[in-house]
Coordinates of N, CA and C in Angstrom, one line a residue:
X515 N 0.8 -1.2 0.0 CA 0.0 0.0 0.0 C 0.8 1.3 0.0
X516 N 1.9 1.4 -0.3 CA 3.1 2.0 0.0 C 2.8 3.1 1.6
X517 N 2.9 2.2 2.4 CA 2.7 3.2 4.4 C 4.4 3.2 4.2
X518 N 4.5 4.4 5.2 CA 6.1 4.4 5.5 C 6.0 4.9 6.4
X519 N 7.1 5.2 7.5 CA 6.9 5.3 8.6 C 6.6 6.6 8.5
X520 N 6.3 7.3 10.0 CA 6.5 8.9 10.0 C 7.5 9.9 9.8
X521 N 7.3 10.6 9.0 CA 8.5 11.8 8.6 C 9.1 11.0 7.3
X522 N 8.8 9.9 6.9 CA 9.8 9.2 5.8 C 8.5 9.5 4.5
X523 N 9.8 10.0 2.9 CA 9.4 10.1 2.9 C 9.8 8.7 1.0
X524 N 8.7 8.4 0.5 CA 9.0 7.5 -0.5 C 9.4 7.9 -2.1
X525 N 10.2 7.5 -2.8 CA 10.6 8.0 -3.9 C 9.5 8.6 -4.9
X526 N 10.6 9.4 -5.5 CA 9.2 10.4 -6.3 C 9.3 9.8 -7.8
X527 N 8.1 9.6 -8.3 CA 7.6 9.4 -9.7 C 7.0 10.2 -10.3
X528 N 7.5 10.4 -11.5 CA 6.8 11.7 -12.1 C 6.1 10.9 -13.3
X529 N 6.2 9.5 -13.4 CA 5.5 8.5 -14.4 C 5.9 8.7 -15.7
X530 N 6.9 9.3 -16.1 CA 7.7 9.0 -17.4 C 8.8 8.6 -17.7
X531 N 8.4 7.9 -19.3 CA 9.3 6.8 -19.3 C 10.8 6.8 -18.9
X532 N 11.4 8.1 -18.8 CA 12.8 8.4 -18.4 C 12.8 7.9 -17.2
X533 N 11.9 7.7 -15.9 CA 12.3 7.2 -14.8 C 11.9 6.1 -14.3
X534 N 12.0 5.1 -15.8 CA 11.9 3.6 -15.7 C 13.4 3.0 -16.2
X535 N 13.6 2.1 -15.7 CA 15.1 1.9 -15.9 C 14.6 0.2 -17.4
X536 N 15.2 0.5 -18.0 CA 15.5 -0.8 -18.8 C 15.6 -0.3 -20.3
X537 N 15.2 -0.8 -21.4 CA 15.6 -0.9 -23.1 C 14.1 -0.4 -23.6
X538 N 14.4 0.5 -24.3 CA 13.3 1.0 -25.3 C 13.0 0.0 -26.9
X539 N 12.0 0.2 -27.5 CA 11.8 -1.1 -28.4 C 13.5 -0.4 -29.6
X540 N 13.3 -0.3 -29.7 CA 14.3 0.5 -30.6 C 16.3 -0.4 -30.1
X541 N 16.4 -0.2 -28.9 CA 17.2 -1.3 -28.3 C 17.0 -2.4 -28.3
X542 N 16.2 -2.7 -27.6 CA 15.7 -4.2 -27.5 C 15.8 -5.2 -28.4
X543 N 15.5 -4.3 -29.8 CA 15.4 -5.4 -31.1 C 17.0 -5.9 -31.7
X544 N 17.7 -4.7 -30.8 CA 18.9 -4.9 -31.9 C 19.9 -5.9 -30.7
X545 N 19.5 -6.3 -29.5 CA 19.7 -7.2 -28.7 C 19.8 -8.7 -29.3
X546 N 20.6 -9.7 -28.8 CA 20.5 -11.2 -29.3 C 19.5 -11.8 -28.2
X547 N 19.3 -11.2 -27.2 CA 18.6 -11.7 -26.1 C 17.0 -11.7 -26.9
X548 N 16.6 -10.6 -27.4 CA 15.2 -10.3 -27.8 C 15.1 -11.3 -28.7
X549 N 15.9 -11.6 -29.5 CA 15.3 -12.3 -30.8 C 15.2 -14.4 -30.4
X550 N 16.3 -14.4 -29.1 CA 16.4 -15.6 -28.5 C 14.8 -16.0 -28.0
X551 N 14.8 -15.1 -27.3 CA 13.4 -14.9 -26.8 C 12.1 -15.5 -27.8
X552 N 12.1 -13.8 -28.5 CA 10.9 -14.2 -29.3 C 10.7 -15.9 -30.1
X553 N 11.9 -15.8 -30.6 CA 11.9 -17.3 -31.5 C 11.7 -18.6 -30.4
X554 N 12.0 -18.3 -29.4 CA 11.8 -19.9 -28.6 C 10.1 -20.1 -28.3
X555 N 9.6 -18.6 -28.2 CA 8.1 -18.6 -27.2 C 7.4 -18.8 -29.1
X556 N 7.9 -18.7 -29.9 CA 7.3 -19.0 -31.3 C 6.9 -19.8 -31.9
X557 N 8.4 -21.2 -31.4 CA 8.4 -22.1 -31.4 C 7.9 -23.0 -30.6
X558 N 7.4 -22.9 -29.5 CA 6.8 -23.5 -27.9 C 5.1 -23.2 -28.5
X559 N 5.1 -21.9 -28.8 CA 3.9 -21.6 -29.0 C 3.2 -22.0 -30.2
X560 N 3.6 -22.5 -31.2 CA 2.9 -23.0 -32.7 C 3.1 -24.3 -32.0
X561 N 3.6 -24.8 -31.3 CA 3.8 -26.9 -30.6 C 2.6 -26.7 -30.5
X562 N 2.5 -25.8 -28.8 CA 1.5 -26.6 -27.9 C 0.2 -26.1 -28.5
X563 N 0.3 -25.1 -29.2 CA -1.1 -24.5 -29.9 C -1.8 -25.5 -30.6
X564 N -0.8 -26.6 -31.7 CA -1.2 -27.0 -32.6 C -1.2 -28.3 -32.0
X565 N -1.3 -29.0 -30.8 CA -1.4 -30.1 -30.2 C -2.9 -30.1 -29.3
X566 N -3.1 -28.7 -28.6 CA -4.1 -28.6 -27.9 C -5.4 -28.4 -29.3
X567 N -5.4 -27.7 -30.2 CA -6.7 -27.2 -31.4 C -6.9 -28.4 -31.9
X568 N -5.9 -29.5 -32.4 CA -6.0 -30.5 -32.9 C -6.0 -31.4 -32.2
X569 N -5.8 -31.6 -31.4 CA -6.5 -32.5 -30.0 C -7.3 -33.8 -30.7
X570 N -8.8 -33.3 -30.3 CA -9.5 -34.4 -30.8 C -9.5 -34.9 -32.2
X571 N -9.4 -34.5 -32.6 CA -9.4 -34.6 -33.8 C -8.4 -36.0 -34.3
X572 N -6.9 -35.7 -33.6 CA -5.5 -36.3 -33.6 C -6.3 -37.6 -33.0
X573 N -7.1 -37.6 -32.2 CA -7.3 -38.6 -30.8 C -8.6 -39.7 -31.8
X574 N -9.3 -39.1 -32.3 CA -10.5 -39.4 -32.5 C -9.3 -40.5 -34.0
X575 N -8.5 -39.7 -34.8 CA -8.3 -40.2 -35.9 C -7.4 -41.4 -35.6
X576 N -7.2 -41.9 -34.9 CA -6.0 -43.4 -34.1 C -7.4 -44.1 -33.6
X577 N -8.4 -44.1 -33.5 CA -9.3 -44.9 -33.4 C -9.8 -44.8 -31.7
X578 N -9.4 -43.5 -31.2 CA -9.7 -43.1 -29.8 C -11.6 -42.9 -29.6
X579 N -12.3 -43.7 -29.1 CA -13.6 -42.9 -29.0 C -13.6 -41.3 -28.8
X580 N -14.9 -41.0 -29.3 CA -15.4 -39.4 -29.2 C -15.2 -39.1 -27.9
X581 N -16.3 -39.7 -27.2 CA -15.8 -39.4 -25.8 C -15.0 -39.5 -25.3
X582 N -13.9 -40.4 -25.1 CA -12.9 -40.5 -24.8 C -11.7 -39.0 -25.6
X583 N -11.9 -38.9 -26.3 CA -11.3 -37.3 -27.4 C -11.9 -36.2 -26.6
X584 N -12.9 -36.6 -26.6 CA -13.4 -35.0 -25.7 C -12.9 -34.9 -24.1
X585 N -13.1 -36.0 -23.5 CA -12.7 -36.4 -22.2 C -10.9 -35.7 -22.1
X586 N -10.2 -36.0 -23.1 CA -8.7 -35.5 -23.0 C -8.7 -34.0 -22.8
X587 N -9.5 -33.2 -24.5 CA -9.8 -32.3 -24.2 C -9.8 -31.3 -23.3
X588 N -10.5 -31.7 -22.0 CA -11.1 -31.4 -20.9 C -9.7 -31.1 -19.9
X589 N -8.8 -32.4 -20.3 CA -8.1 -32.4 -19.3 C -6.9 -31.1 -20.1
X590 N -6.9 -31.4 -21.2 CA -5.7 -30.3 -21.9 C -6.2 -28.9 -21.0
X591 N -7.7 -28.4 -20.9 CA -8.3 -27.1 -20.5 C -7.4 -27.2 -18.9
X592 N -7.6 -28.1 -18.1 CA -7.1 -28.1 -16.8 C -5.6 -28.4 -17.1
X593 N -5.3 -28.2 -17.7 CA -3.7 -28.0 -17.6 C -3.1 -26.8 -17.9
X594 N -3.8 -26.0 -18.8 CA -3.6 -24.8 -19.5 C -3.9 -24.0 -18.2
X595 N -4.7 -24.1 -17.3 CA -5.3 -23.8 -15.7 C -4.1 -24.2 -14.5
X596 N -3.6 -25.3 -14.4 CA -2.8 -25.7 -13.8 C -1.1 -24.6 -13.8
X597 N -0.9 -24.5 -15.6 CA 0.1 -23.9 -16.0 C 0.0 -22.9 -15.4
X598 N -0.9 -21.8 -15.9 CA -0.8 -20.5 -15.0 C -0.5 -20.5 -13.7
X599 N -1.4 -21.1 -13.1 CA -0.4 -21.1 -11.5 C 0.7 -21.3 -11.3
X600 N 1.0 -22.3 -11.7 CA 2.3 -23.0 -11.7 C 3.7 -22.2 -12.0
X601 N 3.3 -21.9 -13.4 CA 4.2 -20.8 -13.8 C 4.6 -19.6 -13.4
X602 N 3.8 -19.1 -12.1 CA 4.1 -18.2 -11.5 C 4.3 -18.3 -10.3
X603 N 4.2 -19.5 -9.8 CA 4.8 -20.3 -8.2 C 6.5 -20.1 -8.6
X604 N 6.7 -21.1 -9.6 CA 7.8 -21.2 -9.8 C 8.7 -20.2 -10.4
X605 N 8.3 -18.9 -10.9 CA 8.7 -17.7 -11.4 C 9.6 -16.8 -10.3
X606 N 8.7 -17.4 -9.1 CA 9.5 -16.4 -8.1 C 9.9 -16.9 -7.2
X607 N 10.3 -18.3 -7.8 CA 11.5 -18.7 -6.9 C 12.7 -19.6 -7.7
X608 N 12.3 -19.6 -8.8 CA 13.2 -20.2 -9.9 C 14.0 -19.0 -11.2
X609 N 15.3 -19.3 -11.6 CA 15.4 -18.4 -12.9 C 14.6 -19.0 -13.9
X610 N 13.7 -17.6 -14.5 CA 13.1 -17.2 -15.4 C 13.0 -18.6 -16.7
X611 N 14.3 -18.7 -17.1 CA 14.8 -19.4 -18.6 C 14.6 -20.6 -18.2
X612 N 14.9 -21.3 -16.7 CA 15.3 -22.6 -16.7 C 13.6 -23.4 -16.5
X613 N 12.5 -22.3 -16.2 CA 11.0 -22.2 -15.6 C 10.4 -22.3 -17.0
X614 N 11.0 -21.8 -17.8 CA 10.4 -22.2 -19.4 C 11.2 -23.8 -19.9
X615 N 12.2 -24.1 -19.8 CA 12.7 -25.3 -20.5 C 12.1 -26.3 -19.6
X616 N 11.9 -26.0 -18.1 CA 11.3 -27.1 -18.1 C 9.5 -27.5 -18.5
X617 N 8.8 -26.1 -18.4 CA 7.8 -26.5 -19.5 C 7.6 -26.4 -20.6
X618 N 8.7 -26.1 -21.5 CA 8.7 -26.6 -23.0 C 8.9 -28.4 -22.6
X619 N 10.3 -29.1 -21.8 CA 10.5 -30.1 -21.6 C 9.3 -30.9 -21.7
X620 N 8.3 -30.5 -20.7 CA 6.9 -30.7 -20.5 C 6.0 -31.2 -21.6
X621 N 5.9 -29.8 -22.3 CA 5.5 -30.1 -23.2 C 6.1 -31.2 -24.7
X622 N 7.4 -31.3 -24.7 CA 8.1 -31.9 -25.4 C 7.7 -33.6 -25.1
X623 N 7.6 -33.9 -24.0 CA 7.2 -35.9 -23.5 C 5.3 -35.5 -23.7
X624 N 5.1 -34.6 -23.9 CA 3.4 -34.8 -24.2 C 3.2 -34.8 -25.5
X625 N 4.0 -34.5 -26.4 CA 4.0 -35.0 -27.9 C 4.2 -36.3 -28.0
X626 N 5.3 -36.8 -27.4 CA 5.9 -38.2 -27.6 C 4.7 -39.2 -27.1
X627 N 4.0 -38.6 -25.9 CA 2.6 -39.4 -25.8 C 1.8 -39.4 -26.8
X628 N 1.4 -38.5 -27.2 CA 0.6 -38.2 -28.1 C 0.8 -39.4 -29.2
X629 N 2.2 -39.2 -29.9 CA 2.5 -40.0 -31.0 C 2.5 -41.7 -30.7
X630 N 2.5 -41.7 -29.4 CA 2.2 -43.5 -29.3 C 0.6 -43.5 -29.5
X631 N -0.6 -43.3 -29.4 CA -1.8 -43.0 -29.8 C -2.3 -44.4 -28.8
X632 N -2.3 -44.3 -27.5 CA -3.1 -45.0 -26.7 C -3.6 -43.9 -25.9
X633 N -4.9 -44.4 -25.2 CA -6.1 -44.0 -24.7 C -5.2 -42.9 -23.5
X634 N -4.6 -44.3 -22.7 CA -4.1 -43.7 -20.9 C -2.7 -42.9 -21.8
X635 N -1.9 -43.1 -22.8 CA -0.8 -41.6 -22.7 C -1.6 -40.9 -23.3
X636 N -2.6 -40.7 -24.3 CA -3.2 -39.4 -24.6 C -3.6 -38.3 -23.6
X637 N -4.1 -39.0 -21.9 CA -4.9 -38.0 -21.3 C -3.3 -37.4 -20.6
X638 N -2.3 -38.2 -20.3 CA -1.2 -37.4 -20.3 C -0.3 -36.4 -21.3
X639 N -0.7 -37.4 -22.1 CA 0.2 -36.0 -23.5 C -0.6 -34.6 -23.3
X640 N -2.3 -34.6 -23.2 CA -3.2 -33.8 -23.8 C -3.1 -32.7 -21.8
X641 N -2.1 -33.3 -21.1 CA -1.8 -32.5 -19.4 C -0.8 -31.7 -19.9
X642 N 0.5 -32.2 -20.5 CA 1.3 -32.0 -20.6 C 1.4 -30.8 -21.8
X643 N 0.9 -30.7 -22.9 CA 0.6 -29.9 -23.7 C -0.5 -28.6 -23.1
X644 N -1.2 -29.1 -22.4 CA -2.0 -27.9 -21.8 C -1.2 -27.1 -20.5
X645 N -0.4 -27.5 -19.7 CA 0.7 -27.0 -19.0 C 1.6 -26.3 -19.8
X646 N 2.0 -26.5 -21.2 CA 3.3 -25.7 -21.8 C 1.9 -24.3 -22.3
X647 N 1.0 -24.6 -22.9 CA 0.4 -23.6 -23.3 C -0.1 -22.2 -22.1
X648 N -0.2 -23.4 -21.3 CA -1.3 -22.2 -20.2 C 0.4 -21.3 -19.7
X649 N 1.4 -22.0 -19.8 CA 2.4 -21.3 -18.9 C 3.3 -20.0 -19.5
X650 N 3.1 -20.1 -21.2 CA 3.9 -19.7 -22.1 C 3.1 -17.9 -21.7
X651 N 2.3 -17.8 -21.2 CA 1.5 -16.2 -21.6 C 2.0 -15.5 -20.3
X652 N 2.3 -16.1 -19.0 CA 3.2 -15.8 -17.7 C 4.7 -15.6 -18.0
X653 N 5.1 -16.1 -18.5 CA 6.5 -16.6 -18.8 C 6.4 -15.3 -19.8
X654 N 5.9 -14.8 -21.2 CA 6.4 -13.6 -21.8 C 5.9 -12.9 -21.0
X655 N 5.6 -12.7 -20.2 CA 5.0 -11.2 -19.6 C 6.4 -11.3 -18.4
X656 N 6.5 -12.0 -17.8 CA 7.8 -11.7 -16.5 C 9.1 -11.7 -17.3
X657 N 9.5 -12.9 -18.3 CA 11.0 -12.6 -19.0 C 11.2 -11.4 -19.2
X658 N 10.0 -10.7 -20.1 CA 10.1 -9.2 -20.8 C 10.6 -8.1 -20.1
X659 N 10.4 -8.2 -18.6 CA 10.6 -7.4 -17.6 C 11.6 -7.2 -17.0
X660 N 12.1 -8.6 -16.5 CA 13.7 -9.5 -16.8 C 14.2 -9.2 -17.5
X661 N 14.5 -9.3 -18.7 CA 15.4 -9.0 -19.5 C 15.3 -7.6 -20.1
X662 N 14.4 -6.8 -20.0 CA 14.1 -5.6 -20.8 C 14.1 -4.2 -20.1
X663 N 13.5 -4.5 -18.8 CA 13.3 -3.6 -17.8 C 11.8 -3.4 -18.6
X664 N 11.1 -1.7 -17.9 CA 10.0 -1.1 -17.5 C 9.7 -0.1 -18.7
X665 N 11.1 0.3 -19.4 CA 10.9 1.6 -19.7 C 10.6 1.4 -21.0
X666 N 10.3 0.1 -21.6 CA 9.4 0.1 -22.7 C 8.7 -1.7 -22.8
X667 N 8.1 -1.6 -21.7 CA 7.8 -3.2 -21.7 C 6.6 -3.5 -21.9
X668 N 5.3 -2.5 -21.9 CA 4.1 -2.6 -22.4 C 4.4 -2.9 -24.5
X669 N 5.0 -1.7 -25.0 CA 5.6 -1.9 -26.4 C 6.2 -3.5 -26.5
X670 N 6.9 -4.0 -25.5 CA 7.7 -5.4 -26.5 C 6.9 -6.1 -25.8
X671 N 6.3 -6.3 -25.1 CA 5.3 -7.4 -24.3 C 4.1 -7.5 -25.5
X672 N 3.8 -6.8 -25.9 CA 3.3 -6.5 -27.2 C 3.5 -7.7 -28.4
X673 N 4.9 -7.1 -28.8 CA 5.4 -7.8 -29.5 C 5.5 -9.1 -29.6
X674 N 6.0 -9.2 -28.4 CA 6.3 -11.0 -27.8 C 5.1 -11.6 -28.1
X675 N 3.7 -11.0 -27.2 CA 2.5 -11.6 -27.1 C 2.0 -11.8 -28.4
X676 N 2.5 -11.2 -29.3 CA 1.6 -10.6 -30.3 C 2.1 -12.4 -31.3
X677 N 3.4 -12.2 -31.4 CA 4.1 -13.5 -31.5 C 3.6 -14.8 -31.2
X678 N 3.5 -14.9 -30.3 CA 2.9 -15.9 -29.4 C 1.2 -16.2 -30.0
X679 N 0.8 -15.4 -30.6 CA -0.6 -15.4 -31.0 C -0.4 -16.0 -32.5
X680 N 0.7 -15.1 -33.1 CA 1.0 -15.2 -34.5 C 1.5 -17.4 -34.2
X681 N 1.7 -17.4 -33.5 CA 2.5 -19.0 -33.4 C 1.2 -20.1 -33.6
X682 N 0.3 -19.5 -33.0 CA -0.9 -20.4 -32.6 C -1.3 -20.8 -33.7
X683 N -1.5 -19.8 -34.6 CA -2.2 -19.7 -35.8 C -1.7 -20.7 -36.8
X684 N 0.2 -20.5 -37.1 CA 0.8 -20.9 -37.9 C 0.4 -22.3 -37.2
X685 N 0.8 -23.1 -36.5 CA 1.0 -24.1 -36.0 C -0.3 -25.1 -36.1
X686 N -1.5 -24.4 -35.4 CA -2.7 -25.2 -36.2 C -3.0 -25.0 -37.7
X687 N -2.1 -24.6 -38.2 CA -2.5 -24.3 -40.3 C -1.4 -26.0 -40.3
X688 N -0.4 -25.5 -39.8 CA 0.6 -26.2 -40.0 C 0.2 -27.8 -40.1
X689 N -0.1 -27.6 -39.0 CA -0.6 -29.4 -38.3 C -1.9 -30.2 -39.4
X690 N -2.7 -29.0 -39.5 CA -3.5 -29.3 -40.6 C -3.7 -29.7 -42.0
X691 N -2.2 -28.4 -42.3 CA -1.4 -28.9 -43.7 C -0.7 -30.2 -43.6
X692 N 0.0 -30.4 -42.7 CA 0.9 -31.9 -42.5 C 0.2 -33.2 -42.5
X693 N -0.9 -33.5 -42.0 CA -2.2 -34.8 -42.0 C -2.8 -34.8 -43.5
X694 N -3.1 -33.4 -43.9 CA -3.5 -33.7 -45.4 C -2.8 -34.4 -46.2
X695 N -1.5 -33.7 -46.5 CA -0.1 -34.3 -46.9 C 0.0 -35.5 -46.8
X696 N 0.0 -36.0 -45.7 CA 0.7 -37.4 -44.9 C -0.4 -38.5 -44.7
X697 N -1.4 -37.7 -44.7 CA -2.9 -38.9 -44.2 C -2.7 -39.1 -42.4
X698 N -2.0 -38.7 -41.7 CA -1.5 -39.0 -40.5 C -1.1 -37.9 -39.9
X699 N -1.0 -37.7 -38.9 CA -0.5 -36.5 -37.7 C 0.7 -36.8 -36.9
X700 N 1.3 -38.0 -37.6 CA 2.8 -38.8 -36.6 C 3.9 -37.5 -37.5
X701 N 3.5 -37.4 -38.9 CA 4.6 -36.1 -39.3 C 4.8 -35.1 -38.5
X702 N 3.8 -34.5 -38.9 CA 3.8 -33.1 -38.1 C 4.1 -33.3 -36.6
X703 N 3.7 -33.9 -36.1 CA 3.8 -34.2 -34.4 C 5.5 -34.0 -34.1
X704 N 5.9 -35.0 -35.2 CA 7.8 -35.2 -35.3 C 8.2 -33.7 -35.4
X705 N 7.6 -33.2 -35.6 CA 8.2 -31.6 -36.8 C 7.9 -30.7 -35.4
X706 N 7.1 -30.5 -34.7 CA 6.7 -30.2 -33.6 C 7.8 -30.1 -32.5
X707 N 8.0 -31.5 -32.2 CA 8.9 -32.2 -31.2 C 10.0 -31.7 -31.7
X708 N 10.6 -31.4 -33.0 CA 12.3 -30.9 -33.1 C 12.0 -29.5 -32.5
X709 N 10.4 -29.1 -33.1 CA 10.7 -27.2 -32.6 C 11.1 -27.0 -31.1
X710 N 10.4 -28.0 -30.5 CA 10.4 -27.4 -29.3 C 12.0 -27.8 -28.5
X711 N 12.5 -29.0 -29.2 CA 14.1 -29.2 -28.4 C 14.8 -28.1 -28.9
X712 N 14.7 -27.1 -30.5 CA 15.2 -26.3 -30.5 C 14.7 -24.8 -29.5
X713 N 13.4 -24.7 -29.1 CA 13.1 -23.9 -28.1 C 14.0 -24.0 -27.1
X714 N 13.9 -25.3 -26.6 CA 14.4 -25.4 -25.2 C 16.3 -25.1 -25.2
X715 N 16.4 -24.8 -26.5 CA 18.4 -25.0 -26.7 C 18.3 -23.1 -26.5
X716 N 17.2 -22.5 -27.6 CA 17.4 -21.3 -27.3 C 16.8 -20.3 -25.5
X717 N 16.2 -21.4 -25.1 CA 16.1 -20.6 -23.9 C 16.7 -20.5 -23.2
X718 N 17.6 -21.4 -22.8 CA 19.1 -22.1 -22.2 C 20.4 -20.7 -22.4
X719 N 19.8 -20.0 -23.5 CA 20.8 -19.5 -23.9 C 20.3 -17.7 -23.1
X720 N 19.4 -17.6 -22.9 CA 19.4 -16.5 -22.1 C 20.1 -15.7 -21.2
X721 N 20.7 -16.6 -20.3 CA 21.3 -16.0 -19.1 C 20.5 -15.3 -18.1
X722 N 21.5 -14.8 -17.1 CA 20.8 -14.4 -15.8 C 19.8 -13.4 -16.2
X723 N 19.4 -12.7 -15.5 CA 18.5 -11.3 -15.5 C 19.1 -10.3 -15.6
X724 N 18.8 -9.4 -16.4 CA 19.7 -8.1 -16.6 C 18.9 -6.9 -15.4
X725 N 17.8 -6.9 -15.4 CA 16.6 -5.9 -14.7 C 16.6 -6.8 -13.5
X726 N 16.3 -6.3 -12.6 CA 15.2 -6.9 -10.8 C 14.9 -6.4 -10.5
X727 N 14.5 -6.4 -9.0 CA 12.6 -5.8 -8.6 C 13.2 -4.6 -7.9
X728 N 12.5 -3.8 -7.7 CA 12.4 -2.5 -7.3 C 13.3 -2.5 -5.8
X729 N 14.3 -1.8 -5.4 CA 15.0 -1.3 -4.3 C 14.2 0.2 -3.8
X730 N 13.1 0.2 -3.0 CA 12.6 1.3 -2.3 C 14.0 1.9 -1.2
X731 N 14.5 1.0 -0.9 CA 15.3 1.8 0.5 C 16.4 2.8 0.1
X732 N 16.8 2.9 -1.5 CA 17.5 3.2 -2.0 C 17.0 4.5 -3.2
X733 N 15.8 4.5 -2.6 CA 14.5 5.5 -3.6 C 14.7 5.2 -4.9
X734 N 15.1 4.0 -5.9 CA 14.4 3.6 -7.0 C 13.3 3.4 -7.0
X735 N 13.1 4.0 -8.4 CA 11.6 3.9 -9.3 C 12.1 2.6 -10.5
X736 N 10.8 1.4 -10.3 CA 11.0 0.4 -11.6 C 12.1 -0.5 -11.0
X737 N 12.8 -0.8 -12.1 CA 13.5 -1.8 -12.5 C 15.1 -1.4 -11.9
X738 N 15.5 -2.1 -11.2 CA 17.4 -1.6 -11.0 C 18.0 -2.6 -12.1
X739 N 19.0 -2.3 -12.8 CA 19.5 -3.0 -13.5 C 21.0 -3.6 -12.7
X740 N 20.5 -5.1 -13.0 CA 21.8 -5.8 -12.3 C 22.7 -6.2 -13.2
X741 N 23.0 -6.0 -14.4 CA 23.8 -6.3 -15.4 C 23.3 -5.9 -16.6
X742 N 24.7 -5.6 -17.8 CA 24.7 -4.4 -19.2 C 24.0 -5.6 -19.3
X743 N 22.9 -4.6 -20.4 CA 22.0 -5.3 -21.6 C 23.0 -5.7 -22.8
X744 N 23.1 -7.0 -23.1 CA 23.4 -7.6 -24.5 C 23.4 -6.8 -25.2

């Protein structure tokens, strides 16, 4: 609620972007971190998008009952629910990068389910894919801040997200294109599965945090930066 004691008094904000500490979009882009970034949540995000949309469909076409397809479904939704918490339990008490590889990881053994096409790994592949999804929209929003700072993080949060949207789309065309092709969803599934070990190689590659949280005792406003931006 910001209380302080008496006579103290708390740092002053005058709410412009000059007294936010971190990279403007203009910086940011020309960064190896940014583009590490975007391309890993691109690639995480056209997987799990195009494993969760195509779901039943994948489930129903292996000879899975309807119900049983819908029933996974269900469980993919509670996982996508699960992730978000999860993703943010673990955000603030784990580094950032290693909080994504392990749910790309996640998501990477819920393909491999997927592709054996039994009943009991599907409702696990269809956990494990709804966990990478639901955790990927947490994960751009705190890295961004992490690595970018404050002082233009609504603009690349933007970006990222906007990416992340752009991935969903590609990924269910993709999956869709690949089964026509193939008569089968084991192609594309495979094609999936390399994106995401390549995700998990570029998130690896992030390193520590450049931005952290706010030092009041020291009257920073935003972000203190704990290390040069790339």
């Amino acid at each position: 609620m910001g209380l302080l004691p008496d006579g103290a008094s708390g740092p002053s904000f005058s709410g412009k972007e000059s007294d936010l500490a971190g990279l403007s979009w203009r910086e940011a882009r020309r960064t190896r971190t940014f583009w590490l970034m975007v391309s890993a949540f691109f690639l995480l995000g056209a997987s799990v998008h195009a494993c969760v949309l195509h779901l039943a469909a994948m489930l129903t076409d292996r000879g899975i009952t309807q119900q049983t397809a819908a029933l996974a479904s269900s469980v993919a939704g509670a996982g996508l629910l699960l992730g978000r918490f999860g993703s943010g339990f673990l955000l603030d008490r784990y580094l950032g990068s290693r909080v994504a590889m392990c749910f790309a990881s996640g998501a990477a053994v819920g393909i491999l389910l997927l592709l054996s096409g039994q009943s009991a790994a599907a409702f696990a592949g269809a956990l494990f894919a709804g966990l990478g999804m639901g955790a990927e929209g947490d994960l751009i929003a705190y890295l961004t801040s992490r690595y970018f700072g404050l002082k233009a993080f609504g603009e690349l949060y933007g970006y990222a997200f906007g990416t992340f949207v752009l991935a969903g789309a590609c990924g269910a065309l993709l999956m869709g294109i690949g089964f026509d092709k193939t008569g089968s969803y084991s192609v594309p599934l495979i094609g999936f599965l390399a994106a995401i070990v390549v995700a998990i190689m570029l998130f690896s590659q992030l390193g520590p945090y450049r931005y952290g949280v706010q030092n009041v005792n020291e009257g920073r406003v935003g972000l203190k930066a704990s290390a040069a931006a790339s």
